[in-house]
Coordinates of C-alpha atoms in Angstrom, one line a residue:
Chain Y
M1 CA 7.2 -41.2 10.0
P2 CA 10.4 -39.8 11.4
V3 CA 10.0 -38.0 14.7
Y4 CA 11.9 -34.9 13.4
L5 CA 9.4 -34.5 10.5
L6 CA 6.4 -34.9 12.9
V7 CA 7.8 -32.3 15.4
A8 CA 8.6 -29.9 12.6
Y9 CA 5.1 -30.0 11.2
I10 CA 3.6 -29.7 14.7
I11 CA 5.6 -26.5 15.0
F12 CA 4.5 -25.3 11.6
C13 CA 0.8 -25.8 12.5
V14 CA 0.9 -24.6 16.1
T15 CA 3.1 -21.5 15.9
P16 CA 0.9 -19.4 13.5
L17 CA -2.2 -20.4 15.5
G18 CA -0.4 -19.4 18.7
L19 CA 0.5 -16.0 17.3
A20 CA -3.1 -15.5 16.0
F21 CA -4.5 -16.4 19.5
S22 CA -2.0 -14.1 21.2
I23 CA -2.9 -11.2 18.9
A24 CA -6.6 -11.8 19.5
A25 CA -6.2 -12.1 23.3
R26 CA -4.2 -8.8 23.4
R27 CA -6.8 -7.1 21.2
R28 CA -9.7 -8.3 23.4
K29 CA -7.9 -6.9 26.5
V30 CA -7.5 -3.5 24.8
E31 CA -11.1 -3.5 23.6
R32 CA -12.3 -4.2 27.1
E33 CA -10.3 -1.3 28.5
I34 CA -11.6 0.9 25.7
A35 CA -15.2 -0.1 26.5
A36 CA -14.6 0.6 30.3
L37 CA -13.1 4.0 29.6
T38 CA -15.9 4.9 27.1
K39 CA -18.5 3.9 29.6
K40 CA -16.8 6.1 32.3
Chain S
M1 CA -21.4 -7.1 8.6
G2 CA -18.8 -4.4 8.0
Q3 CA -16.5 -4.6 4.9
K4 CA -13.4 -4.9 7.1
R5 CA -14.8 -7.8 9.0
L6 CA -15.8 -9.5 5.7
V7 CA -12.3 -9.1 4.4
D8 CA -10.9 -10.5 7.7
R9 CA -13.1 -13.5 7.5
A10 CA -12.4 -14.1 3.8
L11 CA -8.6 -13.9 4.6
V12 CA -8.9 -16.3 7.5
G13 CA -10.9 -18.8 5.4
A14 CA -8.6 -18.5 2.4
S15 CA -5.4 -18.9 4.4
G16 CA -6.8 -21.9 6.4
V17 CA -7.8 -23.7 3.2
A18 CA -4.5 -22.9 1.5
F19 CA -2.6 -24.1 4.5
L20 CA -4.5 -27.4 4.6
V21 CA -4.0 -27.9 0.8
A22 CA -0.3 -27.2 1.2
L23 CA -0.1 -29.7 4.1
G24 CA -1.9 -32.3 2.0
M25 CA 0.5 -31.8 -0.9
V26 CA 3.6 -32.1 1.4
F27 CA 2.5 -35.5 2.6
F28 CA 0.5 -37.0 -0.3
Y29 CA 1.6 -35.3 -3.5
A30 CA 5.3 -34.5 -3.2
P31 CA 7.5 -37.6 -3.9
R32 CA 9.8 -39.1 -1.3
E33 CA 13.3 -37.7 -1.8
A34 CA 15.8 -40.5 -2.6
T35 CA 18.8 -39.4 -0.4
M36 CA 17.2 -37.8 2.7
G37 CA 14.0 -39.8 2.7
E38 CA 10.9 -38.5 4.6
V39 CA 12.7 -35.9 6.6
Q40 CA 13.2 -33.9 3.4
R41 CA 9.5 -33.0 3.6
I42 CA 10.5 -30.4 6.3
F43 CA 12.0 -28.4 3.4
Y44 CA 8.6 -27.2 1.9
F45 CA 7.3 -25.4 4.9
H46 CA 10.8 -24.5 6.1
V47 CA 11.5 -22.5 2.9
A48 CA 8.0 -21.0 2.9
S49 CA 8.5 -19.9 6.5
A50 CA 11.9 -18.3 5.6
W51 CA 10.3 -16.5 2.7
V52 CA 7.6 -15.1 4.9
G53 CA 10.2 -14.0 7.5
F54 CA 12.3 -12.3 4.9
F55 CA 9.2 -10.7 3.3
G56 CA 8.0 -9.5 6.7
F57 CA 11.4 -7.8 7.3
F58 CA 11.2 -6.3 3.9
V59 CA 7.8 -4.8 4.8
T60 CA 9.5 -3.4 8.0
F61 CA 12.2 -1.9 5.8
V62 CA 9.6 -0.2 3.6
G63 CA 7.6 0.9 6.6
G64 CA 10.8 2.4 8.1
I65 CA 11.5 4.4 4.9
G66 CA 7.8 5.4 4.7
Y67 CA 7.9 6.7 8.3
L68 CA 11.1 8.7 7.9
A69 CA 9.7 10.2 4.7
T70 CA 6.2 11.1 6.0
N71 CA 6.4 10.9 9.8
H72 CA 3.0 9.2 9.6
R73 CA 2.1 6.7 12.4
R74 CA 0.5 4.4 9.8
W75 CA 4.0 3.4 8.4
D76 CA 5.4 2.9 11.9
I77 CA 2.5 0.5 12.7
L78 CA 3.1 -1.4 9.5
A79 CA 6.8 -1.7 10.2
F80 CA 6.4 -2.9 13.8
S81 CA 3.5 -5.3 13.1
S82 CA 5.4 -6.9 10.2
A83 CA 8.6 -7.3 12.2
E84 CA 6.7 -9.2 15.0
V85 CA 5.1 -11.6 12.5
G86 CA 8.4 -11.9 10.5
L87 CA 10.3 -12.7 13.7
V88 CA 7.9 -15.5 14.6
Y89 CA 8.3 -17.0 11.2
I90 CA 12.1 -16.7 11.3
S91 CA 12.1 -18.4 14.7
M92 CA 10.1 -21.2 13.2
T93 CA 12.5 -21.4 10.3
L94 CA 15.5 -21.7 12.6
V95 CA 13.9 -24.4 14.8
T96 CA 12.7 -26.5 11.9
G97 CA 16.0 -26.1 10.1
M98 CA 17.7 -27.6 13.2
L99 CA 15.2 -30.5 13.1
W100 CA 16.1 -31.1 9.5
A101 CA 19.9 -30.7 10.1
K102 CA 20.1 -33.3 12.9
P103 CA 19.3 -36.4 10.8
V104 CA 20.9 -35.0 7.6
W105 CA 24.1 -33.3 8.9
G106 CA 24.3 -35.2 12.2
T107 CA 24.1 -32.0 14.2
Y108 CA 21.4 -29.5 15.1
W109 CA 23.7 -26.5 14.6
T110 CA 27.0 -25.6 13.0
W111 CA 28.6 -22.1 12.8
E112 CA 28.7 -22.0 9.0
P113 CA 28.0 -18.6 7.2
R114 CA 24.2 -19.0 6.5
L115 CA 23.4 -20.3 10.0
T116 CA 25.6 -17.7 11.6
I117 CA 23.9 -14.8 9.7
S118 CA 20.5 -16.3 10.5
A119 CA 21.3 -16.3 14.2
V120 CA 22.5 -12.7 14.1
Q121 CA 19.4 -11.7 12.1
W122 CA 17.2 -13.4 14.7
L123 CA 18.9 -11.6 17.6
L124 CA 18.7 -8.2 15.7
Y125 CA 14.9 -8.5 15.3
V126 CA 14.4 -9.8 18.8
A127 CA 16.1 -6.6 19.9
Y128 CA 13.9 -4.6 17.5
V129 CA 10.7 -6.0 19.0
M130 CA 12.1 -5.4 22.5
L131 CA 13.0 -1.8 21.6
R132 CA 9.4 -1.1 20.8
G133 CA 8.5 -1.4 24.5
S134 CA 11.2 1.1 25.5
V135 CA 10.8 4.2 27.6
L136 CA 11.7 6.6 24.8
S137 CA 9.0 9.1 23.7
P138 CA 6.7 7.6 21.0
E139 CA 8.1 9.8 18.3
R140 CA 11.7 9.1 19.2
E141 CA 11.0 5.4 19.5
A142 CA 9.3 5.3 16.1
R143 CA 12.2 7.2 14.5
F144 CA 14.9 5.1 16.1
A145 CA 13.0 1.9 15.2
A146 CA 12.6 3.0 11.6
V147 CA 16.4 3.5 11.2
Y148 CA 17.0 0.3 13.0
G149 CA 14.5 -1.6 10.8
I150 CA 16.2 -0.3 7.7
A151 CA 19.7 -1.2 8.9
A152 CA 18.7 -4.7 10.1
F153 CA 17.3 -5.5 6.7
V154 CA 20.8 -5.9 5.4
T155 CA 20.8 -9.4 7.0
V156 CA 18.1 -10.5 4.5
P157 CA 20.2 -10.2 1.2
L158 CA 23.2 -11.3 3.2
S159 CA 21.4 -14.5 4.3
W160 CA 20.2 -15.1 0.7
F161 CA 23.7 -14.6 -0.8
A162 CA 25.6 -16.3 2.0
I163 CA 25.1 -19.8 0.4
R164 CA 26.1 -18.5 -3.0
W165 CA 29.1 -16.4 -2.0
W166 CA 30.8 -18.5 0.6
R167 CA 31.7 -22.1 1.2
T168 CA 28.7 -23.5 3.2
I169 CA 27.0 -26.8 3.8
H170 CA 23.5 -25.3 3.5
P171 CA 21.8 -26.5 0.3
V172 CA 21.2 -24.1 -2.6
I173 CA 17.8 -24.7 -4.1
V174 CA 17.4 -21.8 -6.5
S175 CA 20.6 -21.2 -8.5
G176 CA 21.5 -19.8 -11.9
E177 CA 20.8 -23.2 -13.4
G178 CA 17.2 -23.3 -12.1
M179 CA 15.7 -25.4 -9.2
A180 CA 17.2 -28.7 -8.2
L181 CA 13.7 -30.2 -7.7
T182 CA 11.2 -32.4 -9.6
P183 CA 8.1 -30.7 -10.9
K184 CA 5.9 -32.2 -8.1
M185 CA 8.4 -30.8 -5.5
I186 CA 8.2 -27.4 -7.2
H187 CA 4.4 -27.4 -7.2
T188 CA 4.4 -28.3 -3.5
L189 CA 6.9 -25.6 -2.7
L190 CA 5.0 -22.9 -4.6
V191 CA 1.7 -23.8 -2.9
S192 CA 3.4 -23.8 0.5
V193 CA 4.9 -20.4 -0.2
A194 CA 1.5 -19.0 -1.4
A195 CA -0.3 -20.5 1.7
F196 CA 2.3 -19.0 4.1
T197 CA 2.0 -15.7 2.4
L198 CA -1.7 -15.7 2.9
V199 CA -1.3 -16.6 6.6
Y200 CA 1.2 -13.8 6.9
A201 CA -1.3 -11.3 5.4
T202 CA -4.0 -12.5 7.8
L203 CA -1.8 -12.2 10.8
L204 CA -0.4 -8.8 9.7
R205 CA -3.9 -7.4 9.3
Q206 CA -4.8 -8.6 12.8
R207 CA -1.6 -7.2 14.3
I208 CA -2.1 -3.8 12.7
A209 CA -5.7 -3.7 14.0
L210 CA -4.3 -4.4 17.5
E211 CA -1.9 -1.5 17.2
H212 CA -4.8 0.8 16.0
A213 CA -6.9 -0.3 19.0
R214 CA -3.9 0.5 21.3
D215 CA -3.7 4.0 19.8
R216 CA -7.4 4.5 20.5
L217 CA -6.9 3.4 24.1
A218 CA -4.0 5.7 24.6
A219 CA -6.0 8.7 23.2
L220 CA -9.0 7.8 25.5
R221 CA -6.6 7.6 28.5
L222 CA -5.3 11.0 27.7
Q223 CA -8.8 12.4 27.4
D224 CA -9.7 10.8 30.7
E225 CA -6.7 12.2 32.5
A226 CA -7.4 15.7 31.0
A227 CA -11.0 15.5 32.2
A228 CA -9.9 14.4 35.7
S229 CA -7.3 17.2 36.2

């Protein structure tokens, strides 16, 4: 399999997953801050 | 389980399955293209990714109009969230297009009309996303971003028509004479586009939820500051 094809499909698979994890991580951080403020 | 969470899980599941089906079709269903060989298979997800990027920017355009018409934060959140997801997809389109171009054109990049417009479009939306973290007041920022998002959308039809209006080396897949593809290639492309659209919807929903959470946090901080003073 050509290396260009392999690299392209790694990018296609990893990038949306990366964005999903990034959004989830940012949301978790915000939710933690909300929880801390609510407790206060 | 709440209805929202159920919808989220269903969307994640559906988009994951659709993505795997599309991936399987790209490698095991679509035929090997005679001229370009295996590297042509980049085309299926490359086009699907470009479609999602363009659609994401269209949603930003609609969100901008909605915000200017109603002044409602909901539209601003939609526009901003969609621009971020769309930008990631357009970035992916650019990089994978370069990976296809190297073995086919002999170069990663050339300043022909379609590629030049794509580069300008990418820079415009990078600036849009950066603008959202600016020091302007939230209302001014949202209003400015709405106008910017509407104006930047001009790059989408320009990019679409660039390969039809001007002399360019970028392939034209959909023309007035139909698609220059075999039926199996068309099936694979359509499934890829559907899968990417589902993934976009999932990511957009999550991104919107993040923005709502940020709004809740900002409101709580204001309450906290008011209580402290």
